[in-house]
Amino acid sequence: MTRENPLLTMIREVCALGRAEFERPSTAEGDPDAGRALVQGLQAIDPGGEPSAISLSLALLAPRAPYFDQLVLDAIAAGVPQVVNLGAGYDDRALRFRHSGVTFFDLDLPDIVADKARRLHVMGTDTAHLALAAMDFHTDDVAEVLARAGHDAHRPTLFLAEHLALFLEPGDVASLLARLSGHAAAGSTLAITAEVHPADLDSDLVVSTVDDVMFGGAGPLHTIQSRDAWLALFEKTGWRIDNPDEVTAVNHFEVTVADRPTQIQTQFLTATA
Ligand SMILES: C[S@@+](CC[C@H](N)C(=O)[O-])C[C@H]1O[C@@H](n2cnc3c(N)ncnc32)[C@H](O)[C@@H]1O
């Protein structure tokens, strides 16, 4: 088995530890303390072997966490019966937003799903409404994985991919979006974070520069595109972006590309099938 990139391990844990720092909403049946319980003992070890400074991630999570929380609350209020969390990591939304009649599906790599299942078992929390599904977006078909997990493609679904696409190869992102739209009933929504570079730069150059400059060639980041490329990808794969002219974003990091300081943004894109 190939070892996971340790930076991906760290970033996954930083996301969950960081979100646990915020006051966030929950449903009446939900468990607002589940997030902290789920991340017990996680340290987000950095490449130097030290626990990562979670504080650095809080500015990124401050707009991101409420954006995705609100989408779940809106879906529940609208009667959407299924929430699929793609690359869920240690996300606690299935517990925080537990609601009768709503089934949550948390998809991630096998080791993470196994560890999450173990943590949920230790917590002794009610998970009757939650299906954990192990998969690899590079090799597995998301529609088949969902069907096996009990997802009903004929009923509306909120699909979430928070801080996932960046870590997948562009071809895998395209396949994922296409397979999802092909199995998304009317009334379904897809919300993702998309890493965006300025329009006049070449995406391959941006990704390879980020990899070299920031990670010495061993980085876990693979998909960064212009906003127009993201919008075109959504259209090509059967998704219609809500408010394409309205940009909702947070600045992610700056890197010098082709001798030019370049801001990479995380944009929040929401689309309907
Ligand atoms: C940065 S974490 C974000 C986790 C979660 N969405 C959050 O916001 O806390 C990215 C997640 O995507 C998952 N992931 C990355 N590549 C994957 C792949 N090829 N197949 C399945 N999951 C993957 C990772 O295991 C990780 O949990």
Short mmCIF file of C-alpha atoms and ligand atoms in Angstrom, two decimals:
data_model
loop_
_atom_site.label_atom_id
_atom_site.label_comp_id
_atom_site.label_asym_id
_atom_site.label_seq_id
_atom_site.Cartn_x
_atom_site.Cartn_y
_atom_site.Cartn_z
CA MET A 1 0.00 0.00 0.00
CA THR A 2 1.37 3.47 -0.88
CA ARG A 3 1.68 5.82 2.05
CA GLU A 4 -0.55 8.87 1.94
CA ASN A 5 1.14 12.23 1.35
CA PRO A 6 1.73 13.46 4.94
CA LEU A 7 0.68 16.96 3.90
CA LEU A 8 -2.76 15.66 2.97
CA THR A 9 -2.99 13.96 6.37
CA MET A 10 -2.05 17.23 8.06
CA ILE A 11 -4.45 19.36 6.02
CA ARG A 12 -7.37 16.96 6.63
CA GLU A 13 -6.79 17.19 10.36
CA VAL A 14 -6.24 20.95 10.30
CA CYS A 15 -9.66 21.36 8.64
CA ALA A 16 -11.45 19.36 11.30
CA LEU A 17 -9.51 20.80 14.24
CA GLY A 18 -9.98 24.32 12.89
CA ARG A 19 -13.75 23.97 12.42
CA ALA A 20 -14.04 22.73 16.00
CA GLU A 21 -12.84 26.18 17.12
CA PHE A 22 -15.93 27.97 15.78
CA GLU A 23 -19.38 28.48 17.23
CA ARG A 24 -21.59 26.86 14.61
CA PRO A 25 -25.28 26.13 14.20
CA SER A 26 -26.81 22.69 14.64
CA THR A 27 -30.23 21.14 14.18
CA ALA A 28 -32.59 20.33 17.07
CA GLU A 29 -31.69 16.62 16.75
CA GLY A 30 -28.06 17.36 16.02
CA ASP A 31 -25.03 17.14 18.23
CA PRO A 32 -23.11 20.44 18.44
CA ASP A 33 -20.30 18.82 20.43
CA ALA A 34 -19.67 15.99 17.97
CA GLY A 35 -17.01 17.93 16.06
CA ARG A 36 -14.76 18.20 19.10
CA ALA A 37 -15.32 14.58 20.06
CA LEU A 38 -14.53 13.36 16.54
CA VAL A 39 -11.10 15.02 16.48
CA GLN A 40 -9.97 13.81 19.91
CA GLY A 41 -6.23 13.11 19.81
CA LEU A 42 -5.64 14.41 16.28
CA GLN A 43 -2.59 16.66 16.10
CA ALA A 44 -2.19 17.63 12.42
CA ILE A 45 1.54 16.90 12.45
CA ASP A 46 3.47 19.14 10.07
CA PRO A 47 6.38 18.02 7.83
CA GLY A 48 8.82 19.05 10.60
CA GLY A 49 7.15 16.59 12.99
CA GLU A 50 5.47 19.28 15.09
CA PRO A 51 1.73 19.82 15.67
CA SER A 52 0.56 22.30 13.05
CA ALA A 53 -0.51 25.84 14.01
CA ILE A 54 -4.27 25.52 13.58
CA SER A 55 -4.62 29.28 13.96
CA LEU A 56 -3.23 29.77 10.44
CA SER A 57 -6.22 27.92 8.97
CA LEU A 58 -8.89 29.83 10.85
CA ALA A 59 -9.01 32.73 8.37
CA LEU A 60 -9.69 30.25 5.57
CA LEU A 61 -12.29 28.34 7.52
CA ALA A 62 -14.08 31.43 8.84
CA PRO A 63 -16.08 31.96 5.62
CA ARG A 64 -15.93 28.34 4.42
CA ALA A 65 -17.46 26.55 7.38
CA PRO A 66 -20.59 28.76 7.59
CA TYR A 67 -21.03 28.63 3.81
CA PHE A 68 -21.28 24.84 3.82
CA ASP A 69 -23.19 24.73 7.13
CA GLN A 70 -25.84 27.04 5.69
CA LEU A 71 -26.19 24.90 2.57
CA VAL A 72 -26.96 21.87 4.73
CA LEU A 73 -29.46 23.83 6.82
CA ASP A 74 -31.13 25.19 3.67
CA ALA A 75 -31.34 21.71 2.14
CA ILE A 76 -32.91 20.30 5.29
CA ALA A 77 -35.40 23.19 5.40
CA ALA A 78 -36.27 22.52 1.74
CA GLY A 79 -36.94 18.84 2.47
CA VAL A 80 -33.90 17.46 0.62
CA PRO A 81 -33.60 13.92 2.01
CA GLN A 82 -29.93 13.11 1.23
CA VAL A 83 -26.61 14.84 1.92
CA VAL A 84 -23.51 13.37 0.29
CA ASN A 85 -20.21 14.61 1.70
CA LEU A 86 -17.43 13.89 -0.82
CA GLY A 87 -14.00 13.65 0.79
CA ALA A 88 -15.66 14.16 4.17
CA GLY A 89 -12.56 13.55 6.27
CA TYR A 90 -13.44 14.22 9.92
CA ASP A 91 -16.31 16.57 9.01
CA ASP A 92 -18.99 16.43 11.72
CA ARG A 93 -21.96 17.71 9.69
CA ALA A 94 -23.74 14.34 9.62
CA LEU A 95 -23.96 14.54 13.43
CA ARG A 96 -24.29 18.29 13.87
CA PHE A 97 -27.18 18.44 11.41
CA ARG A 98 -28.87 15.11 12.22
CA HIS A 99 -32.50 15.43 11.17
CA SER A 100 -35.30 12.85 10.89
CA GLY A 101 -35.78 11.74 7.30
CA VAL A 102 -32.37 12.95 6.12
CA THR A 103 -29.64 10.42 5.31
CA PHE A 104 -26.00 11.49 5.24
CA PHE A 105 -23.31 9.73 3.18
CA ASP A 106 -19.68 10.43 4.11
CA LEU A 107 -17.23 9.27 1.42
CA ASP A 108 -13.47 9.15 1.84
CA LEU A 109 -10.42 6.91 1.48
CA PRO A 110 -10.68 3.53 3.25
CA ASP A 111 -8.27 4.30 6.12
CA ILE A 112 -10.07 7.53 6.95
CA VAL A 113 -13.50 5.95 6.80
CA ALA A 114 -12.29 3.14 9.07
CA ASP A 115 -10.85 5.61 11.57
CA LYS A 116 -14.00 7.73 11.50
CA ALA A 117 -16.14 4.62 12.09
CA ARG A 118 -13.94 3.70 15.06
CA ARG A 119 -14.23 7.21 16.50
CA LEU A 120 -18.01 7.23 16.06
CA HIS A 121 -18.22 3.86 17.80
CA VAL A 122 -16.17 5.16 20.75
CA MET A 123 -18.42 8.23 20.96
CA GLY A 124 -21.48 5.97 21.14
CA THR A 125 -23.42 8.50 19.10
CA ASP A 126 -26.50 7.67 17.01
CA THR A 127 -25.35 7.00 13.43
CA ALA A 128 -28.47 5.25 12.11
CA HIS A 129 -28.88 8.06 9.55
CA LEU A 130 -25.23 8.00 8.41
CA ALA A 131 -23.63 5.75 5.79
CA LEU A 132 -19.84 5.76 5.63
CA ALA A 133 -18.49 4.68 2.26
CA ALA A 134 -14.84 3.95 1.51
CA MET A 135 -13.63 4.82 -1.97
CA ASP A 136 -10.88 6.38 -4.03
CA PHE A 137 -12.04 9.06 -6.48
CA HIS A 138 -9.11 8.12 -8.75
CA THR A 139 -10.14 4.50 -9.22
CA ASP A 140 -13.74 4.08 -8.10
CA ASP A 141 -17.03 5.13 -9.66
CA VAL A 142 -18.81 7.47 -7.27
CA ALA A 143 -22.24 6.51 -8.61
CA GLU A 144 -21.63 2.82 -7.93
CA VAL A 145 -20.22 3.54 -4.48
CA LEU A 146 -23.25 5.66 -3.61
CA ALA A 147 -25.71 3.09 -4.92
CA ARG A 148 -24.06 0.39 -2.80
CA ALA A 149 -24.24 2.68 0.23
CA GLY A 150 -28.01 3.06 -0.20
CA HIS A 151 -28.16 6.45 -1.92
CA ASP A 152 -31.31 6.88 -4.04
CA ALA A 153 -30.41 8.65 -7.31
CA HIS A 154 -34.10 9.40 -7.90
CA ARG A 155 -34.39 11.63 -4.84
CA PRO A 156 -32.84 15.10 -4.48
CA THR A 157 -29.40 15.31 -2.91
CA LEU A 158 -27.09 17.98 -1.60
CA PHE A 159 -23.57 17.03 -2.72
CA LEU A 160 -20.74 18.74 -0.82
CA ALA A 161 -17.07 18.75 -1.77
CA GLU A 162 -15.35 21.08 0.68
CA HIS A 163 -11.60 21.31 0.08
CA LEU A 164 -11.52 18.14 -2.05
CA ALA A 165 -11.05 19.06 -5.74
CA LEU A 166 -7.68 20.68 -5.06
CA PHE A 167 -6.28 17.28 -4.05
CA LEU A 168 -7.61 15.37 -7.08
CA GLU A 169 -6.17 15.28 -10.60
CA PRO A 170 -8.13 17.49 -13.06
CA GLY A 171 -9.36 14.41 -14.97
CA ASP A 172 -10.70 12.89 -11.75
CA VAL A 173 -12.50 16.13 -10.87
CA ALA A 174 -14.14 16.16 -14.31
CA SER A 175 -15.20 12.49 -14.02
CA LEU A 176 -16.57 13.10 -10.53
CA LEU A 177 -18.70 16.08 -11.59
CA ALA A 178 -19.99 14.21 -14.65
CA ARG A 179 -20.87 11.04 -12.74
CA LEU A 180 -22.63 13.07 -10.05
CA SER A 181 -24.78 15.07 -12.47
CA GLY A 182 -25.75 11.82 -14.22
CA HIS A 183 -27.07 10.52 -10.90
CA ALA A 184 -28.52 13.71 -9.47
CA ALA A 185 -32.30 13.93 -9.37
CA ALA A 186 -34.06 17.22 -10.09
CA GLY A 187 -33.70 19.50 -7.08
CA SER A 188 -30.15 18.36 -6.37
CA THR A 189 -27.34 20.78 -5.60
CA LEU A 190 -23.56 20.48 -5.79
CA ALA A 191 -21.32 22.80 -3.79
CA ILE A 192 -17.56 22.69 -4.08
CA THR A 193 -14.50 24.70 -3.21
CA ALA A 194 -12.54 25.44 -6.38
CA GLU A 195 -8.98 26.77 -6.33
CA VAL A 196 -8.72 29.60 -8.81
CA HIS A 197 -5.73 31.35 -10.41
CA PRO A 198 -5.76 34.56 -12.50
CA ALA A 199 -7.22 34.02 -15.98
CA ASP A 200 -4.08 34.76 -17.98
CA LEU A 201 -1.92 32.02 -16.42
CA ASP A 202 -1.53 28.45 -17.61
CA SER A 203 -2.99 25.97 -15.09
CA ASP A 204 -0.24 23.36 -15.52
CA LEU A 205 2.39 26.03 -14.91
CA VAL A 206 0.57 27.25 -11.79
CA VAL A 207 0.22 23.75 -10.33
CA SER A 208 3.83 22.77 -11.07
CA THR A 209 5.12 26.08 -9.68
CA VAL A 210 3.07 25.67 -6.50
CA ASP A 211 4.43 22.15 -6.17
CA ASP A 212 8.08 23.19 -6.66
CA VAL A 213 8.08 26.45 -4.73
CA MET A 214 5.84 25.54 -1.81
CA PHE A 215 6.39 21.79 -1.44
CA GLY A 216 9.75 20.96 -3.04
CA GLY A 217 8.03 18.78 -5.63
CA ALA A 218 6.13 16.65 -3.10
CA GLY A 219 2.92 18.60 -2.74
CA PRO A 220 -0.60 17.18 -2.58
CA LEU A 221 -2.24 19.97 -4.66
CA HIS A 222 -3.24 19.03 -8.21
CA THR A 223 -6.18 21.07 -9.53
CA ILE A 224 -6.02 24.86 -9.76
CA GLN A 225 -7.80 26.49 -12.70
CA SER A 226 -9.07 29.86 -13.89
CA ARG A 227 -12.63 30.76 -12.90
CA ASP A 228 -13.69 30.52 -16.53
CA ALA A 229 -12.27 27.01 -16.76
CA TRP A 230 -14.22 26.01 -13.64
CA LEU A 231 -17.43 27.49 -15.02
CA ALA A 232 -16.88 25.71 -18.36
CA LEU A 233 -16.22 22.43 -16.54
CA PHE A 234 -19.46 22.70 -14.60
CA GLU A 235 -21.40 23.40 -17.78
CA LYS A 236 -19.71 20.55 -19.67
CA THR A 237 -20.44 18.07 -16.90
CA GLY A 238 -24.13 18.93 -16.61
CA TRP A 239 -24.21 21.46 -13.75
CA ARG A 240 -25.67 24.97 -13.88
CA ILE A 241 -23.86 27.45 -11.62
CA ASP A 242 -26.08 29.65 -9.48
CA ASN A 243 -25.14 33.33 -9.90
CA PRO A 244 -22.08 32.85 -12.16
CA ASP A 245 -21.24 36.56 -12.00
CA GLU A 246 -21.16 36.65 -8.22
CA VAL A 247 -17.81 35.53 -6.81
CA THR A 248 -17.79 34.12 -3.27
CA ALA A 249 -14.21 33.48 -2.26
CA VAL A 250 -11.44 33.61 0.30
CA ASN A 251 -7.78 34.26 -0.52
CA HIS A 252 -5.94 30.96 -0.03
CA PHE A 253 -2.24 31.64 -0.63
CA GLU A 254 0.16 33.69 -2.70
CA VAL A 255 2.91 32.22 -4.85
CA THR A 256 5.28 33.67 -7.44
CA VAL A 257 4.44 32.26 -10.88
CA ALA A 258 6.50 33.34 -13.89
CA ASP A 259 8.12 36.12 -11.78
CA ARG A 260 4.75 37.51 -10.77
CA PRO A 261 3.12 37.45 -7.32
CA THR A 262 -0.01 35.38 -7.84
CA GLN A 263 -3.01 35.08 -5.56
CA ILE A 264 -4.70 31.69 -5.45
CA GLN A 265 -8.29 31.95 -4.26
CA THR A 266 -10.65 29.36 -2.90
CA GLN A 267 -13.96 30.08 -4.59
CA PHE A 268 -17.23 28.56 -3.43
CA LEU A 269 -19.26 27.30 -6.39
CA THR A 270 -22.82 26.06 -6.04
CA ALA A 271 -24.69 24.50 -8.93
CA THR A 272 -27.89 22.66 -9.70
CA ALA A 273 -28.23 19.53 -11.82
C1 LIG B 1 -8.40 18.63 2.99
S1 LIG B 1 -9.39 17.26 3.38
C2 LIG B 1 -10.98 18.01 3.60
C3 LIG B 1 -11.89 17.12 4.39
C4 LIG B 1 -13.28 17.69 4.65
N1 LIG B 1 -14.00 17.92 3.44
C5 LIG B 1 -13.17 18.94 5.45
O1 LIG B 1 -13.42 20.02 4.93
O2 LIG B 1 -12.85 18.81 6.64
C6 LIG B 1 -9.57 16.43 1.80
C7 LIG B 1 -10.24 15.09 1.95
O3 LIG B 1 -10.37 14.49 0.67
C8 LIG B 1 -10.01 13.13 0.77
N2 LIG B 1 -9.46 12.66 -0.49
C9 LIG B 1 -8.38 13.14 -1.15
N3 LIG B 1 -8.14 12.40 -2.24
C10 LIG B 1 -9.07 11.44 -2.27
C11 LIG B 1 -9.34 10.37 -3.15
N4 LIG B 1 -8.58 10.12 -4.23
N5 LIG B 1 -10.39 9.55 -2.88
C12 LIG B 1 -11.15 9.77 -1.76
N6 LIG B 1 -10.95 10.78 -0.90
C13 LIG B 1 -9.92 11.60 -1.14
C14 LIG B 1 -8.94 13.09 1.83
O4 LIG B 1 -8.77 11.80 2.38
C15 LIG B 1 -9.42 14.14 2.81
O5 LIG B 1 -10.18 13.60 3.85
#
